[in-house]
Amino acid sequence: MPGNTGKHRISRRTKIATGVLALAVAAGGIAVSTTFGDPGQASADEADPALYIDILKVAPNNAEPANARGATTGTFTVNCGRNENQHFNPDNFVAQPGIRNGAQHLHDYVGNLSSNADSNNKSLDAAGTTCKNGDKSAYFWPVVRIDTGDNEKNPPAKPADGDRDKAAQDAASPVISCPDVASRLPDVPDSAMAEVNRNLDLLDTQIDEANKRLISTQGQGGPNFVQNAILGPLKDKRVATIDRMAIAIGRTAAKPQGLDALAPCALKEQAGTGGNPASNGGGAPGGAAQQITCPDVASKLPNVPASAKAEVDRNLQLLNTQIQEANQRLVSTQGQGGPNFVQNAILGPLKDKRVATIDRMAIAIGRTAAKPQGLDALAPCNLGQGGGNAGNNGNNGGATAKPLPGPDANNELPDNDGQIQRPAKVGITFRGSAAGQVVAMPKFLRALTGDAKPSINGAKNTRAAWTCTGFENRLTDKYPICPDGSKVERIHNFPSCWDGKNTDSANHRTHIVFPDKAGRCGAGFKAVPQLRITLVYDIPHDIQVKKQYKVDSFPSEKHNPLSDHDDFANVMSQSIMNQVVNCINRNKTCNA
């Protein structure tokens, strides 16, 4: 239950607002709006009462697709705890790499102990984990809070700058990147499983040793030193290790061919753009990658008349799509053209599209209200560092140039306060495919589900995730009020159709997508284990009825439960991922 010190929230929130106002003055002009009224009245930080619903009024709507012949029904569950170590921060290295405090709301983390804005493949792989089976993957979601109006106490905020600075240093150094092997293996016979897993672990060890040698010999030798002294010997070791796996499989099944093509590795810089081939050595994005950043338009619009809202929303979504497409073109054309290529081939055409789109919004508003002036100044975009875009799970196109505030000593942020609720139960389960077998995810694959900014991005990527225990066949985009004996629950299903090449993409979505309603992946995509995260909370029934619990969100979302989302980065060793795949494909129930 929330603590009660007898102080009304107005004093606490006034303190938060004062801090933000001071930041605004120091930064030279962040807009701050204030509301004055009776201290006994509800503050603007509460969720809208209309956003709550009795779960019994929600019709059953959550049916699994029918299993086709050959469907895989196995599950692999990982025990990573409930964030007992109180790992919180307002970062999101999946959707907003390199932007500290960019989420503007607090995330709950389990798994990887180093997850922060500057996390990259190297820092993630070197970190510890809360997962009992050694899985170093990062799993994180917005916290849920109870807000009764009292001065609720939270665990004190832990400084994140040390971890961030270490991750930033890792991101600045080159690493050895090798093709992922586990995702290229055929179905492994039980008789070969132990030997294959031993050799997958050996491949990871070989990369670790090569990266350590890369650091210890920095500056030594001539221009071919790294190739001759590190990459060449590493390739030879990998050829032998991969061949042992092929022989082991070939004893009782068809021997896989062509795996030796996965032996050569390369030296890569950490700061990628997101379109890299799947690798297990650190070539994926995770540092401050260059992306196109554009001024935010939604925040500059006047009050939109009801008659214009649909057209304005369509065009705001189109602006997001245009940025995503431009970032994808930035990835696919990397290294092409001369010094003005990006400006002439990407930024210039993007500006022209934005001018037309913004003008359509102004005309729509102007039909029944004053036509807004000067919006065309928001059309030009530029190439920035690591900003993401407005479609990246709510990141506003990297437009926020000034430092964003971190959590205060009570782990509260502007417009996100109240007592943090640790989940009573966290379920992390990888599931099969209704259409057939699954293949391994590549190491360092990034994935997300939901959309943190539906007010700007629209509902295309949002997913109803709220329910109550015992009512999992009913999902709602509102906060559920559960019957006595039932608990509040969030169910986050992740996309599970991988393009077979990339561990990330410019919008962090197109490289891994959801299957169709029948559970099938589209052409060019492969089914990988589907991650499902379930979160159960002990929210007292009277708190539910009084509508006093809420999820952290971007301030613009005002705790809309439709903004709920979840993020994941796969940092499993190849042998653990191989265990996941084989458990699922053999229709077993495994717990690690």
CSV table of C-alpha atoms in Angstrom, one decimal, residues 44-328:
chain,number,residue,atom,x,y,z
A,44,ALA,CA,-3.1,17.0,-14.1
A,45,ASP,CA,-0.9,14.0,-13.4
A,46,GLU,CA,-3.7,11.7,-12.7
A,47,ALA,CA,-5.0,9.5,-15.5
A,48,ASP,CA,-8.3,10.4,-17.0
A,49,PRO,CA,-11.1,8.4,-15.1
A,50,ALA,CA,-12.6,7.5,-18.5
A,51,LEU,CA,-9.5,5.4,-19.1
A,52,TYR,CA,-10.6,2.7,-16.7
A,53,ILE,CA,-13.0,-0.2,-17.3
A,54,ASP,CA,-14.6,-3.1,-15.5
A,55,ILE,CA,-12.9,-6.2,-17.1
A,56,LEU,CA,-16.3,-7.9,-17.0
A,57,LYS,CA,-17.6,-5.4,-19.5
A,58,VAL,CA,-14.8,-6.4,-22.0
A,59,ALA,CA,-15.9,-9.1,-24.4
A,60,PRO,CA,-13.6,-12.0,-25.1
A,61,ASN,CA,-11.3,-10.9,-27.9
A,62,ASN,CA,-7.9,-12.6,-27.5
A,63,ALA,CA,-8.0,-15.9,-29.4
A,64,GLU,CA,-4.8,-17.7,-30.5
A,65,PRO,CA,-4.5,-18.6,-34.2
A,66,ALA,CA,-5.4,-22.2,-35.0
A,67,ASN,CA,-2.4,-24.5,-35.2
A,68,ALA,CA,-1.6,-25.6,-38.7
A,69,ARG,CA,0.0,-29.0,-39.4
A,70,GLY,CA,3.5,-28.9,-38.1
A,71,ALA,CA,2.9,-26.1,-35.7
A,72,THR,CA,5.3,-25.7,-32.8
A,73,THR,CA,3.7,-25.5,-29.4
A,74,GLY,CA,6.8,-25.7,-27.1
A,75,THR,CA,7.6,-22.9,-24.6
A,76,PHE,CA,10.9,-21.8,-23.0
A,77,THR,CA,10.5,-19.7,-19.8
A,78,VAL,CA,13.3,-17.6,-18.4
A,79,ASN,CA,13.4,-16.6,-14.7
A,80,CYS,CA,15.0,-13.1,-14.6
A,81,GLY,CA,13.3,-11.9,-11.3
A,82,ARG,CA,11.0,-9.0,-10.7
A,83,ASN,CA,13.6,-6.1,-10.6
A,84,GLU,CA,14.4,-6.8,-7.0
A,85,ASN,CA,17.7,-4.8,-7.6
A,86,GLN,CA,15.6,-1.7,-8.5
A,87,HIS,CA,17.1,-1.0,-11.9
A,88,PHE,CA,15.2,1.9,-13.2
A,89,ASN,CA,15.9,4.7,-15.6
A,90,PRO,CA,14.2,6.9,-18.2
A,91,ASP,CA,16.4,5.6,-21.1
A,92,ASN,CA,15.6,3.4,-24.1
A,93,PHE,CA,18.6,2.2,-26.0
A,94,VAL,CA,16.3,0.2,-28.4
A,95,ALA,CA,14.1,3.0,-29.6
A,96,GLN,CA,16.3,6.0,-28.6
A,97,PRO,CA,19.9,5.0,-28.6
A,98,GLY,CA,22.2,7.6,-27.1
A,99,ILE,CA,19.5,9.9,-25.7
A,100,ARG,CA,19.8,10.1,-22.0
A,101,ASN,CA,16.5,10.4,-20.2
A,102,GLY,CA,14.8,10.4,-23.6
A,103,ALA,CA,11.8,8.3,-22.6
A,104,GLN,CA,10.7,10.9,-20.0
A,105,HIS,CA,9.2,8.1,-18.1
A,106,LEU,CA,10.7,5.4,-15.9
A,107,HIS,CA,11.4,1.8,-17.1
A,108,ASP,CA,11.5,-1.4,-15.1
A,109,TYR,CA,14.4,-3.6,-16.1
A,110,VAL,CA,15.2,-7.3,-15.7
A,111,GLY,CA,18.0,-9.3,-17.3
A,112,ASN,CA,21.0,-7.3,-18.4
A,113,LEU,CA,22.4,-5.2,-15.5
A,114,SER,CA,23.9,-2.4,-17.6
A,115,SER,CA,20.9,-1.3,-19.8
A,116,ASN,CA,20.9,2.4,-20.3
A,117,ALA,CA,20.8,5.0,-23.1
A,118,ASP,CA,24.3,4.3,-24.2
A,119,SER,CA,24.1,0.5,-24.1
A,120,ASN,CA,25.7,-1.2,-27.1
A,121,ASN,CA,26.5,-4.7,-28.1
A,122,LYS,CA,29.9,-4.7,-26.4
A,123,SER,CA,28.6,-3.2,-23.1
A,124,LEU,CA,25.6,-5.5,-23.0
A,125,ASP,CA,27.7,-8.6,-23.7
A,126,ALA,CA,30.1,-7.7,-20.9
A,127,ALA,CA,27.4,-7.1,-18.2
A,128,GLY,CA,26.0,-9.3,-15.6
A,129,THR,CA,22.3,-10.5,-15.6
A,130,THR,CA,19.5,-11.2,-13.2
A,131,CYS,CA,18.4,-14.2,-15.3
A,132,LYS,CA,19.2,-17.5,-13.5
A,133,ASN,CA,20.2,-19.3,-16.7
A,134,GLY,CA,22.8,-16.7,-17.7
A,135,ASP,CA,20.7,-15.0,-20.3
A,136,LYS,CA,22.1,-11.5,-20.7
A,137,SER,CA,19.1,-10.1,-22.7
A,138,ALA,CA,17.5,-6.8,-21.7
A,139,TYR,CA,13.8,-6.8,-21.0
A,140,PHE,CA,12.2,-3.5,-20.0
A,141,TRP,CA,8.8,-1.8,-19.8
A,142,PRO,CA,7.2,1.4,-18.2
A,143,VAL,CA,6.6,1.2,-14.5
A,144,VAL,CA,3.2,1.2,-13.0
A,145,ARG,CA,2.5,3.6,-10.1
A,146,ILE,CA,-0.2,4.0,-7.4
A,147,ASP,CA,-1.1,7.7,-7.0
A,148,THR,CA,-3.4,8.4,-4.1
A,149,GLY,CA,-2.4,12.1,-3.7
A,150,ASP,CA,-0.2,11.4,-0.7
A,151,ASN,CA,3.6,11.8,-0.7
A,152,GLU,CA,4.3,8.3,-1.8
A,153,LYS,CA,7.8,7.0,-1.2
A,154,ASN,CA,9.9,5.1,-3.7
A,155,PRO,CA,13.4,3.5,-3.6
A,156,PRO,CA,15.9,6.3,-4.1
A,157,ALA,CA,17.1,6.9,-7.6
A,158,LYS,CA,20.4,5.4,-8.5
A,159,PRO,CA,22.9,7.5,-10.5
A,160,ALA,CA,23.1,6.1,-14.1
A,161,ASP,CA,25.9,8.3,-15.4
A,162,GLY,CA,28.6,5.8,-14.5
A,163,ASP,CA,27.1,3.0,-16.5
A,164,ARG,CA,26.2,5.3,-19.3
A,165,ASP,CA,29.8,6.7,-19.5
A,166,LYS,CA,31.2,3.2,-19.6
A,167,ALA,CA,28.8,2.2,-22.3
A,168,ALA,CA,29.7,5.3,-24.3
A,169,GLN,CA,33.4,4.4,-24.1
A,170,ASP,CA,32.6,0.9,-25.3
A,171,ALA,CA,30.6,2.3,-28.2
A,172,ALA,CA,33.6,4.4,-29.3
A,173,SER,CA,35.9,1.5,-29.7
A,174,PRO,CA,35.9,-1.0,-32.6
A,175,VAL,CA,34.9,-4.6,-32.0
A,176,ILE,CA,35.2,-7.8,-33.9
A,177,SER,CA,31.9,-8.8,-35.6
A,178,CYS,CA,31.2,-12.4,-36.7
A,179,PRO,CA,28.2,-13.9,-38.5
A,180,ASP,CA,25.7,-15.6,-36.2
A,181,VAL,CA,25.9,-19.3,-36.4
A,182,ALA,CA,23.0,-20.5,-34.2
A,183,SER,CA,20.4,-18.9,-36.5
A,184,ARG,CA,21.9,-20.8,-39.5
A,185,LEU,CA,21.8,-24.2,-38.0
A,186,PRO,CA,19.2,-26.8,-39.1
A,187,ASP,CA,17.2,-28.7,-36.5
A,188,VAL,CA,19.7,-30.3,-34.2
A,189,PRO,CA,19.2,-33.9,-33.3
A,190,ASP,CA,19.1,-34.7,-29.6
A,191,SER,CA,22.2,-36.9,-29.9
A,192,ALA,CA,24.2,-33.9,-31.2
A,193,MET,CA,22.7,-31.2,-28.9
A,194,ALA,CA,25.4,-31.3,-26.1
A,195,GLU,CA,28.3,-31.1,-28.6
A,196,VAL,CA,26.6,-28.4,-30.7
A,197,ASN,CA,26.0,-26.3,-27.5
A,198,ARG,CA,29.6,-26.8,-26.3
A,199,ASN,CA,30.9,-25.5,-29.7
A,200,LEU,CA,28.4,-22.6,-29.8
A,201,ASP,CA,29.8,-21.5,-26.4
A,202,LEU,CA,33.3,-21.9,-27.8
A,203,LEU,CA,32.5,-19.6,-30.7
A,204,ASP,CA,31.4,-16.9,-28.2
A,205,THR,CA,34.6,-17.5,-26.1
A,206,GLN,CA,36.8,-17.2,-29.3
A,207,ILE,CA,35.2,-13.8,-30.1
A,208,ASP,CA,35.7,-12.6,-26.5
A,209,GLU,CA,39.3,-13.6,-26.6
A,210,ALA,CA,39.9,-11.9,-29.9
A,211,ASN,CA,38.3,-8.7,-28.7
A,212,LYS,CA,40.5,-8.7,-25.6
A,213,ARG,CA,43.6,-9.2,-27.8
A,214,LEU,CA,42.4,-6.3,-30.0
A,215,ILE,CA,42.5,-4.1,-26.9
A,216,SER,CA,45.8,-5.4,-25.5
A,217,THR,CA,47.6,-5.0,-28.8
A,218,GLN,CA,46.2,-1.6,-29.8
A,219,GLY,CA,48.8,0.3,-31.7
A,220,GLN,CA,51.1,-2.7,-32.4
A,221,GLY,CA,52.2,-3.9,-35.8
A,222,GLY,CA,51.7,-2.6,-39.3
A,223,PRO,CA,48.5,-2.0,-41.3
A,224,ASN,CA,47.8,-5.7,-41.6
A,225,PHE,CA,48.4,-6.6,-38.0
A,226,VAL,CA,44.8,-7.0,-37.0
A,227,GLN,CA,44.1,-9.2,-40.0
A,228,ASN,CA,47.2,-11.4,-39.7
A,229,ALA,CA,47.4,-11.6,-35.9
A,230,ILE,CA,43.8,-11.6,-34.8
A,231,LEU,CA,41.2,-12.1,-37.6
A,232,GLY,CA,43.1,-14.7,-39.5
A,233,PRO,CA,43.7,-17.0,-36.5
A,234,LEU,CA,40.1,-16.4,-35.4
A,235,LYS,CA,38.8,-17.6,-38.7
A,236,ASP,CA,40.8,-20.8,-38.5
A,237,LYS,CA,39.5,-21.5,-35.0
A,238,ARG,CA,35.9,-20.9,-36.2
A,239,VAL,CA,36.3,-23.1,-39.2
A,240,ALA,CA,37.3,-26.0,-37.0
A,241,THR,CA,34.6,-25.3,-34.4
A,242,ILE,CA,31.8,-25.0,-37.0
A,243,ASP,CA,33.0,-28.1,-38.7
A,244,ARG,CA,32.7,-30.1,-35.5
A,245,MET,CA,29.1,-29.0,-35.2
A,246,ALA,CA,28.3,-30.0,-38.8
A,247,ILE,CA,29.9,-33.4,-38.2
A,248,ALA,CA,28.0,-33.9,-34.9
A,249,ILE,CA,24.7,-33.2,-36.7
A,250,GLY,CA,25.6,-35.3,-39.7
A,251,ARG,CA,26.0,-38.5,-37.6
A,252,THR,CA,22.2,-38.8,-37.3
A,253,ALA,CA,20.8,-36.3,-39.8
A,254,ALA,CA,21.8,-34.6,-43.0
A,255,LYS,CA,25.1,-32.8,-42.5
A,256,PRO,CA,24.6,-29.1,-43.0
A,257,GLN,CA,26.5,-27.6,-45.9
A,258,GLY,CA,28.0,-24.2,-46.4
A,259,LEU,CA,28.4,-23.3,-42.8
A,260,ASP,CA,32.2,-22.6,-43.3
A,261,ALA,CA,31.0,-19.3,-45.0
A,262,LEU,CA,30.2,-18.1,-41.5
A,263,ALA,CA,33.8,-18.4,-40.3
A,264,PRO,CA,35.3,-15.1,-41.4
A,265,CYS,CA,34.9,-12.1,-39.1
A,266,ALA,CA,35.5,-8.4,-39.5
A,267,LEU,CA,36.5,-5.3,-37.5
A,268,LYS,CA,33.6,-2.9,-37.2
A,269,GLU,CA,32.9,0.4,-35.6
A,270,GLN,CA,30.2,0.2,-32.9
A,271,ALA,CA,28.2,3.2,-34.2
A,272,GLY,CA,25.9,1.6,-36.8
A,273,THR,CA,22.8,2.8,-38.5
A,274,GLY,CA,20.7,-0.2,-37.9
A,275,GLY,CA,20.7,-2.1,-41.2
A,276,ASN,CA,23.5,-4.4,-40.5
A,277,PRO,CA,23.6,-8.1,-41.2
A,278,ALA,CA,22.9,-10.3,-38.2
A,279,SER,CA,26.1,-10.7,-36.2
A,280,ASN,CA,27.2,-12.0,-32.8
A,281,GLY,CA,30.3,-9.8,-32.4
A,282,GLY,CA,29.1,-6.3,-32.0
A,283,GLY,CA,28.4,-4.8,-35.4
A,284,ALA,CA,24.8,-4.0,-34.6
A,285,PRO,CA,23.6,-0.5,-33.6
A,286,GLY,CA,23.7,0.5,-30.0
A,287,GLY,CA,25.8,3.6,-30.0
A,288,ALA,CA,24.9,7.1,-31.2
A,289,ALA,CA,24.1,6.2,-34.8
A,290,GLN,CA,23.4,9.0,-37.3
A,291,GLN,CA,19.7,9.4,-38.1
A,292,ILE,CA,17.5,12.1,-39.6
A,293,THR,CA,16.0,14.5,-37.1
A,294,CYS,CA,13.1,16.8,-37.9
A,295,PRO,CA,11.3,19.5,-35.9
A,296,ASP,CA,8.2,18.3,-34.1
A,297,VAL,CA,5.0,19.5,-35.8
A,298,ALA,CA,2.3,18.3,-33.4
A,299,SER,CA,3.5,20.5,-30.6
A,300,LYS,CA,3.4,23.6,-32.8
A,301,LEU,CA,-0.2,23.2,-34.0
A,302,PRO,CA,-2.9,25.4,-32.6
A,303,ASN,CA,-6.1,23.9,-31.2
A,304,VAL,CA,-7.4,21.6,-34.0
A,305,PRO,CA,-11.1,21.8,-34.8
A,306,ALA,CA,-13.0,18.6,-34.6
A,307,SER,CA,-13.8,18.8,-38.3
A,308,ALA,CA,-10.1,18.8,-39.1
A,309,LYS,CA,-8.8,16.3,-36.6
A,310,ALA,CA,-9.0,13.2,-38.8
A,311,GLU,CA,-7.1,14.9,-41.6
A,312,VAL,CA,-4.5,16.4,-39.3
A,313,ASP,CA,-3.9,13.0,-37.6
A,314,ARG,CA,-3.5,11.3,-41.0
A,315,ASN,CA,-0.9,13.8,-42.0
A,316,LEU,CA,0.9,13.7,-38.7
A,317,GLN,CA,1.2,10.0,-39.2
A,318,LEU,CA,2.4,10.6,-42.8
A,319,LEU,CA,5.2,12.9,-41.4
A,320,ASN,CA,6.4,10.0,-39.2
A,321,THR,CA,6.3,7.6,-42.2
A,322,GLN,CA,8.3,10.0,-44.3
A,323,ILE,CA,11.0,10.2,-41.6
A,324,GLN,CA,11.1,6.4,-41.3
A,325,GLU,CA,11.4,6.0,-45.1
A,326,ALA,CA,14.2,8.6,-45.2
A,327,ASN,CA,16.1,6.9,-42.4
A,328,GLN,CA,15.7,3.5,-44.2
